[in-house]
Short mmCIF file of C-alpha atoms in Angstrom, two decimals:
data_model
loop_
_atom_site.label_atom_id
_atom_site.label_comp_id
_atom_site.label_asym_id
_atom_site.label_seq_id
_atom_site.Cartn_x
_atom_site.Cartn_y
_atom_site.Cartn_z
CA UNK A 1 0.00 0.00 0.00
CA UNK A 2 1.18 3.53 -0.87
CA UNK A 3 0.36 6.28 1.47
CA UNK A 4 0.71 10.10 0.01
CA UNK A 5 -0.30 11.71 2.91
CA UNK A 6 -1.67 11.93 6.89
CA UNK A 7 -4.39 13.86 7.89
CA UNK A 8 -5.88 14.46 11.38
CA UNK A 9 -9.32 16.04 11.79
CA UNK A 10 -9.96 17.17 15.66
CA UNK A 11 -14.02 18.28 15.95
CA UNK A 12 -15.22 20.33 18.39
CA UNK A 13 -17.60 18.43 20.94
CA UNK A 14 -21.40 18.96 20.28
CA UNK A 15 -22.99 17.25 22.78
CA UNK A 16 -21.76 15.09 25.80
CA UNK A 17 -22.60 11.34 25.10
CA UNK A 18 -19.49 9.05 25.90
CA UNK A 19 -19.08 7.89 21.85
CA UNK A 20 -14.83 7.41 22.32
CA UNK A 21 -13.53 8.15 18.70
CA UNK A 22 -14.29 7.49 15.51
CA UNK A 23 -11.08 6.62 13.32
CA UNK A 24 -10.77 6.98 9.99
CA UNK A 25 -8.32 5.00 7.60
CA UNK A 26 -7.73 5.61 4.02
CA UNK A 27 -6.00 2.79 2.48
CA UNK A 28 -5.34 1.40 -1.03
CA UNK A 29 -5.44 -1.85 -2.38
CA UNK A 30 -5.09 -2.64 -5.88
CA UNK A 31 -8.08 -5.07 -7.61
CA UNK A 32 -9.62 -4.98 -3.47
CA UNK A 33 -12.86 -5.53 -4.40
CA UNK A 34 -12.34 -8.04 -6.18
CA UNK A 35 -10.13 -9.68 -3.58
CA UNK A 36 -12.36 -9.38 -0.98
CA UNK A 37 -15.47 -10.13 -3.35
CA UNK A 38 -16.74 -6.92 -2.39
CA UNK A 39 -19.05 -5.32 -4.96
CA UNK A 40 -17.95 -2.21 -6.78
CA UNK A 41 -18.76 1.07 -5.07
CA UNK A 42 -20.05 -0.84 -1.60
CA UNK A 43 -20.49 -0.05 1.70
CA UNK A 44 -20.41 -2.55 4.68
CA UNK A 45 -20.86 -2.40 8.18
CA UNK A 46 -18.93 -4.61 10.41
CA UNK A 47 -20.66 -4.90 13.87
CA UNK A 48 -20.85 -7.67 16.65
CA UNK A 49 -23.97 -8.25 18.33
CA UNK A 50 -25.21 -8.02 21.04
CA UNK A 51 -23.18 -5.11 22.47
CA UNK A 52 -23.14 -4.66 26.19
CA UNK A 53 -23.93 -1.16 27.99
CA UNK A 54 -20.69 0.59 29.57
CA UNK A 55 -18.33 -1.82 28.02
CA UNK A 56 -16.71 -0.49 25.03
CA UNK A 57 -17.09 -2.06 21.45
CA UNK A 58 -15.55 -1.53 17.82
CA UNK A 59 -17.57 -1.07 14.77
CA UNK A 60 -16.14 -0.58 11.22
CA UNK A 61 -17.74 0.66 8.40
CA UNK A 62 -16.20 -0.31 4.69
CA UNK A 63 -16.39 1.63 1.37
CA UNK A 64 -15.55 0.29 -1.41
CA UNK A 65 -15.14 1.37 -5.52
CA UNK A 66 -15.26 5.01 -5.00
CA UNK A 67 -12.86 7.51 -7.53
CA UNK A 68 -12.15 9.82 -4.59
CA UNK A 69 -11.91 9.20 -0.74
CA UNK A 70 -15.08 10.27 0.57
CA UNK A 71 -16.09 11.71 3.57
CA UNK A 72 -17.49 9.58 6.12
CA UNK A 73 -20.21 10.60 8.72
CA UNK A 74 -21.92 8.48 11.86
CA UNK A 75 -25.32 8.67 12.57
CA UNK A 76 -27.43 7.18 15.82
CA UNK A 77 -30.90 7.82 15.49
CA UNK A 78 -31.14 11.20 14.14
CA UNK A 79 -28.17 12.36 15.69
CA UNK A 80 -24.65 13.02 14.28
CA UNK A 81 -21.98 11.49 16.03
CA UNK A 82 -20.20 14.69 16.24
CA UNK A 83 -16.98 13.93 19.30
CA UNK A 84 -14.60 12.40 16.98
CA UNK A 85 -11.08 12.30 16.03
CA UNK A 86 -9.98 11.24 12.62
CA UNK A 87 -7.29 10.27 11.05
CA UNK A 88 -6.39 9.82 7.04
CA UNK A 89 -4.57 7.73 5.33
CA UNK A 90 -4.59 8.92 2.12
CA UNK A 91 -3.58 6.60 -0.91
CA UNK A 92 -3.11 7.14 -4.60
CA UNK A 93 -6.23 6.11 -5.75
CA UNK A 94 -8.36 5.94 -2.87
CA UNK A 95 -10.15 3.01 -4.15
CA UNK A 96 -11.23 1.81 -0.26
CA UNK A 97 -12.08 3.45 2.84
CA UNK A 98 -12.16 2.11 6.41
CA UNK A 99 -13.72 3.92 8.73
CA UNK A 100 -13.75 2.19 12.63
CA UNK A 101 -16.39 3.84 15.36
CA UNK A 102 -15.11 3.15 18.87
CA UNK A 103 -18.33 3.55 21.36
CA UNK A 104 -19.11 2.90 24.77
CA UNK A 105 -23.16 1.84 23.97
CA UNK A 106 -26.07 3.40 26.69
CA UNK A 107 -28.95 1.65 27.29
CA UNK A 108 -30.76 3.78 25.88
CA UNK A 109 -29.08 2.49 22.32
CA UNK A 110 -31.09 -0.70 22.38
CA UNK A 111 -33.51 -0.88 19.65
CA UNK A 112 -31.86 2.18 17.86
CA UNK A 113 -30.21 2.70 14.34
CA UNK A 114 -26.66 2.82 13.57
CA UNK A 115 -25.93 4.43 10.40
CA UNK A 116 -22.74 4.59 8.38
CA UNK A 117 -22.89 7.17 5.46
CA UNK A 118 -20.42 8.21 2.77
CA UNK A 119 -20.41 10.97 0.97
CA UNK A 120 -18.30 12.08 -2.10
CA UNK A 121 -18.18 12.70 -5.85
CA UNK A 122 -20.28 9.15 -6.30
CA UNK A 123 -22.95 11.16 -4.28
CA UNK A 124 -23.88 10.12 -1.05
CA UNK A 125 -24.41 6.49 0.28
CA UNK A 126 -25.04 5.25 3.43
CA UNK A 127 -25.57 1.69 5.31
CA UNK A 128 -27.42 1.18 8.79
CA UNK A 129 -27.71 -1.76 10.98
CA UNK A 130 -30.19 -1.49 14.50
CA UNK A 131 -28.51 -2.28 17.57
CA UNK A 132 -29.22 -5.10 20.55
CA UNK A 133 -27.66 -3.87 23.62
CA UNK A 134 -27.66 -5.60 26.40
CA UNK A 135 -27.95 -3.84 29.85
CA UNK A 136 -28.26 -4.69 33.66
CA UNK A 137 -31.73 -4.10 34.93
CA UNK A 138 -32.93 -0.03 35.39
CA UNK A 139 -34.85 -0.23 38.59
CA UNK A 140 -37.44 2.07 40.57
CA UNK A 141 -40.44 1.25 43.22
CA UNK A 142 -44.12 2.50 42.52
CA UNK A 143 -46.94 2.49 45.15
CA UNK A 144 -49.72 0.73 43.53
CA UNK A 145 -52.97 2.79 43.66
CA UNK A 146 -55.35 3.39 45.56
CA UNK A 147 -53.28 3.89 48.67
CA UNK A 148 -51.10 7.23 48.91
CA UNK A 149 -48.27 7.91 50.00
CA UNK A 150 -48.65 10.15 52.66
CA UNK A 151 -52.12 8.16 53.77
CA UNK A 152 -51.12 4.71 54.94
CA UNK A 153 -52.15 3.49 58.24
CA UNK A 154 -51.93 0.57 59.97
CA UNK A 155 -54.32 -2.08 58.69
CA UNK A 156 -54.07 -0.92 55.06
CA UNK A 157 -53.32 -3.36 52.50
CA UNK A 158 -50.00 -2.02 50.45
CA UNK A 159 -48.43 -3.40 46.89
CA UNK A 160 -44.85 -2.05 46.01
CA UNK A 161 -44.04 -3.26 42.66
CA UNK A 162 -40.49 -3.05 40.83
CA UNK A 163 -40.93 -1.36 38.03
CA UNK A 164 -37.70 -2.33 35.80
CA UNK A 165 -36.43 -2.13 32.64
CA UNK A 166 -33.57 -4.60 30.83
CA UNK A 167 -31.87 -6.79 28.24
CA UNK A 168 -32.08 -9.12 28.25
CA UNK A 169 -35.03 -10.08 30.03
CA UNK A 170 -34.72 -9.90 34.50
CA UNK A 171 -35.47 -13.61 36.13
CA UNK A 172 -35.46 -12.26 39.54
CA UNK A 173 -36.33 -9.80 42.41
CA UNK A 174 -35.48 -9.62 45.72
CA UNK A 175 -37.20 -7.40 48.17
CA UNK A 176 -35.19 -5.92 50.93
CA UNK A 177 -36.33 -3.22 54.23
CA UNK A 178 -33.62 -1.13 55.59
CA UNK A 179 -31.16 -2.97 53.87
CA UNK A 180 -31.93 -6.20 54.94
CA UNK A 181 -33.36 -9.38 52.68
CA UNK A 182 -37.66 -9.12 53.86
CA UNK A 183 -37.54 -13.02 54.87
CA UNK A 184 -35.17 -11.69 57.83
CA UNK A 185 -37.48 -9.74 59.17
CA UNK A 186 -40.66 -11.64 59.11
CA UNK A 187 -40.23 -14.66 59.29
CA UNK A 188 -43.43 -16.08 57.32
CA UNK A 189 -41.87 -13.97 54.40
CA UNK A 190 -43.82 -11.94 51.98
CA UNK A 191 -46.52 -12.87 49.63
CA UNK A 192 -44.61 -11.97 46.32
CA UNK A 193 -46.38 -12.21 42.72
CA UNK A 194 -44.13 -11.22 39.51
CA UNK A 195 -42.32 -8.59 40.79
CA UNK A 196 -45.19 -6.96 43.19
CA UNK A 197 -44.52 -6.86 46.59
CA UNK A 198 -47.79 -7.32 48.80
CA UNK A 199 -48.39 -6.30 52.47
CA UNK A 200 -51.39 -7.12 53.72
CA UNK A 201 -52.76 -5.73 56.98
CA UNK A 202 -49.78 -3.65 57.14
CA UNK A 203 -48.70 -2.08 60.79
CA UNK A 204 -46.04 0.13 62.56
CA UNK A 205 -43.02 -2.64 62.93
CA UNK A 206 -43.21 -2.63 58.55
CA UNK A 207 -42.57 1.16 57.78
CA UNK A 208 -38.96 1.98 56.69
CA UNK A 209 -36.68 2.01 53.28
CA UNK A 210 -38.02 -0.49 50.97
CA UNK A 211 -35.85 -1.33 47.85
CA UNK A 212 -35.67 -4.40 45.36
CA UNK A 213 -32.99 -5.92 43.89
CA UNK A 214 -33.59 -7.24 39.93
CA UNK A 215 -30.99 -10.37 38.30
CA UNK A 216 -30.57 -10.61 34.45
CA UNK A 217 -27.49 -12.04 32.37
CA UNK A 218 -25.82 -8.93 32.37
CA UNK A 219 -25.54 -7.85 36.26
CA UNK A 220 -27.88 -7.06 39.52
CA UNK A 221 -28.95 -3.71 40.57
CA UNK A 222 -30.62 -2.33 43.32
CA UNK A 223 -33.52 0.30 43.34
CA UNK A 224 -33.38 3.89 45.18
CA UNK A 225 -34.91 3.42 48.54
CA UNK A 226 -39.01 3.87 48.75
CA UNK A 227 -39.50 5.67 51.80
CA UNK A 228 -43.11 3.99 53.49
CA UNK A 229 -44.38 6.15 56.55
CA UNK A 230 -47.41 4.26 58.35
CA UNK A 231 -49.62 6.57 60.57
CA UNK A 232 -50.61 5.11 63.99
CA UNK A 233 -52.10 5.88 67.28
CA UNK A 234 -49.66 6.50 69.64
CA UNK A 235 -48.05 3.89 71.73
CA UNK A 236 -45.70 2.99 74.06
CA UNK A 237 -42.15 2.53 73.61
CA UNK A 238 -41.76 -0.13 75.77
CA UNK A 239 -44.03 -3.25 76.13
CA UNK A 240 -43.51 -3.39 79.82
CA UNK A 241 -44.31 -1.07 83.16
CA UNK A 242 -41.20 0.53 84.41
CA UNK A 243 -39.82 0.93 87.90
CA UNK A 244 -38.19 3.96 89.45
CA UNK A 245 -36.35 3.21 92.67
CA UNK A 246 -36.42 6.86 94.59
CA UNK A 247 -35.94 7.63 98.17
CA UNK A 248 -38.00 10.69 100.08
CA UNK A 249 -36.38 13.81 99.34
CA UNK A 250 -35.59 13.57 95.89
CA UNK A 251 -37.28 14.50 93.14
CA UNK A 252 -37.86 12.85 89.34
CA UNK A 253 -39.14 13.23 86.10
CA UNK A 254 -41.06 11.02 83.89
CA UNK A 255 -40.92 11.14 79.98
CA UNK A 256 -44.08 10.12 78.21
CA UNK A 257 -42.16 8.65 75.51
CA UNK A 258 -44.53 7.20 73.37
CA UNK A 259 -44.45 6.70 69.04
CA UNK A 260 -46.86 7.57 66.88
CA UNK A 261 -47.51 9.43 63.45
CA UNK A 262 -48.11 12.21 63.25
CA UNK A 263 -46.32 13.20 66.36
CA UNK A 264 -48.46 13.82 69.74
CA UNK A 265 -50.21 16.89 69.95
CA UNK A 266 -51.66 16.92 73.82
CA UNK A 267 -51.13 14.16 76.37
CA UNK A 268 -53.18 12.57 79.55
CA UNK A 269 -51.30 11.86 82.99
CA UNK A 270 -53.13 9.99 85.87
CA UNK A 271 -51.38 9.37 89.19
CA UNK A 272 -52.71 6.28 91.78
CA UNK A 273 -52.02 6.20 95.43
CA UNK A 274 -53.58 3.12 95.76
CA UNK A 275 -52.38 -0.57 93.99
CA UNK A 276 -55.01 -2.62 95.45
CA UNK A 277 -57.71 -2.26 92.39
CA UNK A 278 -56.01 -5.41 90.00
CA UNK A 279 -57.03 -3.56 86.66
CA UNK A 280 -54.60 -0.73 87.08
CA UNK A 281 -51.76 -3.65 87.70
CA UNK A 282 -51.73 -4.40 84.36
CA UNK A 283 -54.43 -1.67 82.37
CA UNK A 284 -55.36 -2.67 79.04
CA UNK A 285 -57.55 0.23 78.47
CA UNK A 286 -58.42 3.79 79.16
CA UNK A 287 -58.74 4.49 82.65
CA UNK A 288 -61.96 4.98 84.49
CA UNK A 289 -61.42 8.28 86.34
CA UNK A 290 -64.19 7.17 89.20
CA UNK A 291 -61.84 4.20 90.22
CA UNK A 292 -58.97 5.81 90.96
CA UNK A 293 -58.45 7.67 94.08
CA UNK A 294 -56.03 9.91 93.58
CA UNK A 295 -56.08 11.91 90.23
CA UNK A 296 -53.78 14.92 88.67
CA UNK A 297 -53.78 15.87 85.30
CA UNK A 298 -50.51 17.33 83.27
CA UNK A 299 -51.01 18.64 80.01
CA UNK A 300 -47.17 17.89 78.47
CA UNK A 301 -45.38 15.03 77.82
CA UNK A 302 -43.05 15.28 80.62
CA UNK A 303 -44.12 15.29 84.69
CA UNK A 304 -41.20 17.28 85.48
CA UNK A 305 -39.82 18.16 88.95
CA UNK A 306 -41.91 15.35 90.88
CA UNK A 307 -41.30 15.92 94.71
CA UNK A 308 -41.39 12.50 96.84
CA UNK A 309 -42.04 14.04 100.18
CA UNK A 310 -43.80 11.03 102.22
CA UNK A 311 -44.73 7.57 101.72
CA UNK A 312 -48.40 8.48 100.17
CA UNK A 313 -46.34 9.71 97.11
CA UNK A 314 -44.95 6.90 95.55
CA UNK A 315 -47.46 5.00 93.32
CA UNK A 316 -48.51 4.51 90.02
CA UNK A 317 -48.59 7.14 86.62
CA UNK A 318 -50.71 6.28 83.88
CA UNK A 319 -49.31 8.51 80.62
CA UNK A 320 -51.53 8.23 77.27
CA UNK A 321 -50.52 10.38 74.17
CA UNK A 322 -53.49 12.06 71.74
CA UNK A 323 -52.62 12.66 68.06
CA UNK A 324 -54.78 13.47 65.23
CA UNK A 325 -55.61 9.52 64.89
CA UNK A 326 -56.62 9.49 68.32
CA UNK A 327 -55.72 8.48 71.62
CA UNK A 328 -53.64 5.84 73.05
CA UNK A 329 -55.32 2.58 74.25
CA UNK A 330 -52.60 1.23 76.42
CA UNK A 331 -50.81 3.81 78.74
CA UNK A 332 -47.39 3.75 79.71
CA UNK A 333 -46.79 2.92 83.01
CA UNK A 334 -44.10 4.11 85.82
CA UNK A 335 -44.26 2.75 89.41
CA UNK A 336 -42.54 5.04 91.62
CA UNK A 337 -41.07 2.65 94.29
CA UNK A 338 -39.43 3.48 97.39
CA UNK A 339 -35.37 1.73 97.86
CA UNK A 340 -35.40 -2.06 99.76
CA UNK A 341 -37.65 -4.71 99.69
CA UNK A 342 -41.21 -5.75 101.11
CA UNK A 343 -40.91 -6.69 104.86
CA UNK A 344 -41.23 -10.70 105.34
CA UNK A 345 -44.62 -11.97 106.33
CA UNK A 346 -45.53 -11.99 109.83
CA UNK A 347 -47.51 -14.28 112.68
CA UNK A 348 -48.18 -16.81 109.96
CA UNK A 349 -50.39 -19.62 111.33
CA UNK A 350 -51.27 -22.64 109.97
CA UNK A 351 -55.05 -23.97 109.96
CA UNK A 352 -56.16 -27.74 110.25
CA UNK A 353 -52.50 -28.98 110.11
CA UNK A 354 -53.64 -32.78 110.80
CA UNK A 355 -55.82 -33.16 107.93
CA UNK A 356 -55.79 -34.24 104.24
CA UNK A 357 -56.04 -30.51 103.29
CA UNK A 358 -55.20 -27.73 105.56
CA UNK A 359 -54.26 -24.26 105.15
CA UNK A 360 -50.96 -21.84 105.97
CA UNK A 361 -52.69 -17.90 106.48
CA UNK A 362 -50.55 -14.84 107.09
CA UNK A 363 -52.08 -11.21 107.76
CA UNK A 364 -52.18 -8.91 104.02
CA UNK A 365 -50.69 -6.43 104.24
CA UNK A 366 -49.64 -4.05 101.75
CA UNK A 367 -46.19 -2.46 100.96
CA UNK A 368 -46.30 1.25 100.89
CA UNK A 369 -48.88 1.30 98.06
CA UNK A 370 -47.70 -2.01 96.48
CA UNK A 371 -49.86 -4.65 95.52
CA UNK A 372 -47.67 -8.05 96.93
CA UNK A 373 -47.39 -11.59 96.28
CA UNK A 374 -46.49 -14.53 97.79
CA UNK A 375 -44.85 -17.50 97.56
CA UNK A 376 -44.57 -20.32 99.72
CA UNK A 377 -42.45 -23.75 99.71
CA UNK A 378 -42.81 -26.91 101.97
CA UNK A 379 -39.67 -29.19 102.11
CA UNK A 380 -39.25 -32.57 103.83
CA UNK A 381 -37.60 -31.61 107.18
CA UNK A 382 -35.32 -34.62 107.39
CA UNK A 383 -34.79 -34.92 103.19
CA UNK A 384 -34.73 -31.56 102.25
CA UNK A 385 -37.40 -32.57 99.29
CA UNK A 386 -39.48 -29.71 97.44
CA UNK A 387 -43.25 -30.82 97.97
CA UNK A 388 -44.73 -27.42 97.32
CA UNK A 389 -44.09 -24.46 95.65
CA UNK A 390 -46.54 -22.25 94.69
CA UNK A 391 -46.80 -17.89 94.31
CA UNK A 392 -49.96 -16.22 94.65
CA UNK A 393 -51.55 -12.80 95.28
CA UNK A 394 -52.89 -13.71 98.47
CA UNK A 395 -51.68 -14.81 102.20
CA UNK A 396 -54.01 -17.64 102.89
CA UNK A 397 -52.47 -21.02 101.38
CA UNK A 398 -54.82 -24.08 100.80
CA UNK A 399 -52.63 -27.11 100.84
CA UNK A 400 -53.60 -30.84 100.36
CA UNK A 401 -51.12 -33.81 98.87
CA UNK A 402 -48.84 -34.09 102.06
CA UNK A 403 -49.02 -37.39 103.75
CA UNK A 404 -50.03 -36.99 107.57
CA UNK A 405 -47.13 -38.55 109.11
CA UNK A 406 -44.40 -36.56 107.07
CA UNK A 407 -42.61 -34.04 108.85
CA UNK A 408 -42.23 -30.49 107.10
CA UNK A 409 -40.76 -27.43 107.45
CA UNK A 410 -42.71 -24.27 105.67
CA UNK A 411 -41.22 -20.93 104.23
CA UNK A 412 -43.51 -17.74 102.74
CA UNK A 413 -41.69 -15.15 101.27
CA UNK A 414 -43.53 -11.69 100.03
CA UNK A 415 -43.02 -10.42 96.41
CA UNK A 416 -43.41 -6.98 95.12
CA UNK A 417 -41.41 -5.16 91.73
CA UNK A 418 -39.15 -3.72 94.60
CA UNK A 419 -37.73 -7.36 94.98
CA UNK A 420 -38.31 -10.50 97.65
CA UNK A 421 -38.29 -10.59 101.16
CA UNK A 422 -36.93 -12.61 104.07
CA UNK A 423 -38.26 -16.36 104.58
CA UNK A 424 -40.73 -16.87 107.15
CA UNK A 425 -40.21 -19.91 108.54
CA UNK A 426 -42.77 -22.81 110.41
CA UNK A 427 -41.90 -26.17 111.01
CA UNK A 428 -44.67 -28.60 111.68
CA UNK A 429 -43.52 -32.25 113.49
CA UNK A 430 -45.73 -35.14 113.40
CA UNK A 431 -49.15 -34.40 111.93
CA UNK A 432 -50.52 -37.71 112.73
#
């Protein structure tokens, strides 16, 4: 091949797509279309599908037969590939052109038309060939209607469905909350169909980032994070009553720290002297203000500055938080203790100790407020064998099951939240 000249064309960028460079070769080979059984005056695209997105690719374009080198022009769509870099060859006859595209295909290139076209003193030809790209799955969540966004409350039924677009073709989705695969976090998994996501009688514990995860041929990718806020009543924090140990003198304050959405807007204290009614032990409900005996009211969610002067104030608070859903149906609950544990039980008797079935009855009493228990445990005297052991709310103890001539010793212990007392001990010798 003779080469007369080089020539290198530099073109000012147009518009910002990542096409690398197109090169252009002008070579000449005596009799090459017939070598190459190439038609006269031809033109031939060279192109291996299917390309893959971000991963760049060669394409050539051939043109054969023409009197003059012609000038050679890309075209995607209806768009000139204008950020190129050229560079002639130039031979003595020009009889073939080369002209090689170097492109880093988008995505978006699936489906479109490539197009190669010469033009020169032959006039202007051109050849085109549509591209297959293949690309990792594009991903996004929608909220399937009717339920909005910013109107989902607990018992609604929700659908999140990956909306996704690839090549080829995705073969799976995985669902994940807060960055963590949905079968770890409940354990009976979700009811998935295609690539919806369904939560059925949704509540509080399922609000948080929801994203999915799509698999083709070419790669995995994750959605952006869906955002899924579920309104609720307010409730407590903490499934459990809590305890504040504080001596007389000192002073405390209790935080109403409840969770709900919207945020509270007004909140309802009750304070109980008295432990002795069994629904306020455990209160599964609102409170009855006529069963209470001793009643304030605060309006914030903090009883600040709360002044233990004497025995009669330690008790119970009852907290419930209003928002605009409503009000709270279980109240958070703070016993307000005094330091040590309940006193030991005291001139303990036992009732009809020779019989089958006879009875172990100790005085109630009450500790400072505190509802008590009580447990009591009857052990051989000479073995040291467990025969009974059995907690209660109240003193009196019907026992039956301990043969007449076995000789026992008895222990009753009182049980508050504050802790366990002393053993109270009776021995009982020959009940025969």
């Amino acid at each position: 091949m003779v080469v007369n000249h080089n020539t290198v064309i530099l073109r000012a960028a147009a518009n910002t797509r990542p096409i690398a460079v197109i090169l252009m070769v002008m070579i000449s080979l005596q009799n090459a279309a017939a070598q190459e059984r190439s038609p006269p005056s031809s033109i031939l695209i060279n192109v291996e599908l299917p390309l893959t997105a971000g991963r760049n690719c060669e394409i050539t374009c051939r043109i054969v037969g023409w009197e003059t080198s012609p000038d050679v022009s890309w075209w995607l769509g209806d768009q000139r590939l204008m950020d190129t870099m050229e560079e002639k060859l130039v031979s003595e006859d020009g009889n073939e052109t080369v002209s090689i595209l170097l492109m880093t295909p988008l995505p978006a290139d699936n489906g479109e038309t490539l197009k190669c076209q010469a033009e020169g003193t032959d006039g202007i030809r051109e050849k085109s060939v549509k591209l297959l790209v293949y690309y990792a799955p594009i991903v996004s969540i929608q909220l399937e209607p009717p339920v909005r966004a910013d109107d989902i409350r607990e018992g609604d039924n929700v659908a999140l469905t990956c909306k996704l677009r690839s090549n080829p073709p995705s073969w799976r989705v995985k669902w994940m909350l807060q960055g963590r695969l949905l079968e770890e976090i409940h354990s009976r998994g979700p009811l998935i169909q295609s690539f919806t996501l369904r939560l059925n009688a949704i509540n509080r514990t399922m609000a948080g980032n929801y994203s999915c995860i799509s698999f083709n041929a070419v790669g995995d990718t994750e959605s952006p994070p869906m955002p899924l806020t579920i309104l609720h009543e307010p409730v407590c924090r903490w499934q459990h009553s809590v305890m504040f140990t504080v001596p007389l003198g000192k002073q405390l304050d209790l935080n109403c720290d409840g969770a709900a959405v919207p945020p509270p807007d007004s909140y309802r204290w009750i304070f109980s002297r008295s432990m002795e009614t069994a629904p306020f032990l455990t209160p599964t409900g609102d409170l009855s203000v006529d069963n209470i005996p001793s009643i304030k009211w605060k309006g914030g969610p903090t009883w600040r500055n709360y002044q233990l002067k004497e025995d009669a104030d330690y008790g119970t608070f009852y907290c419930s938080a209003i928002n605009a859903l409503g009000q709270q149906q279980r109240p958070c609950v703070f016993h307000v203790v005094p330091p040590g544990v309940p006193k030991a039980p005291s001139n303990c008797s036992v009732v009809n100790e020779k019989r089958d079935v006879f009875s172990v009855r100790c005085p109630t009493e009450t500790d400072r407020g505190f509802r008590q228990s009580y447990q009591i445990e009857i052990y051989d005297l000479y073995t040291g064998y467990l025969l009974v052991n059995k907690t209660q709310l109240s003193p009196v103890f019907l026992l039956g099951g301990i043969e007449q001539n076995r000789q026992v010793t008895i222990r009753i212990a009182a049980v508050s939240p504050r802790g366990h007392s002393e053993w109270t001990r009776i021995n009982i010798v020959g009940r025969s």
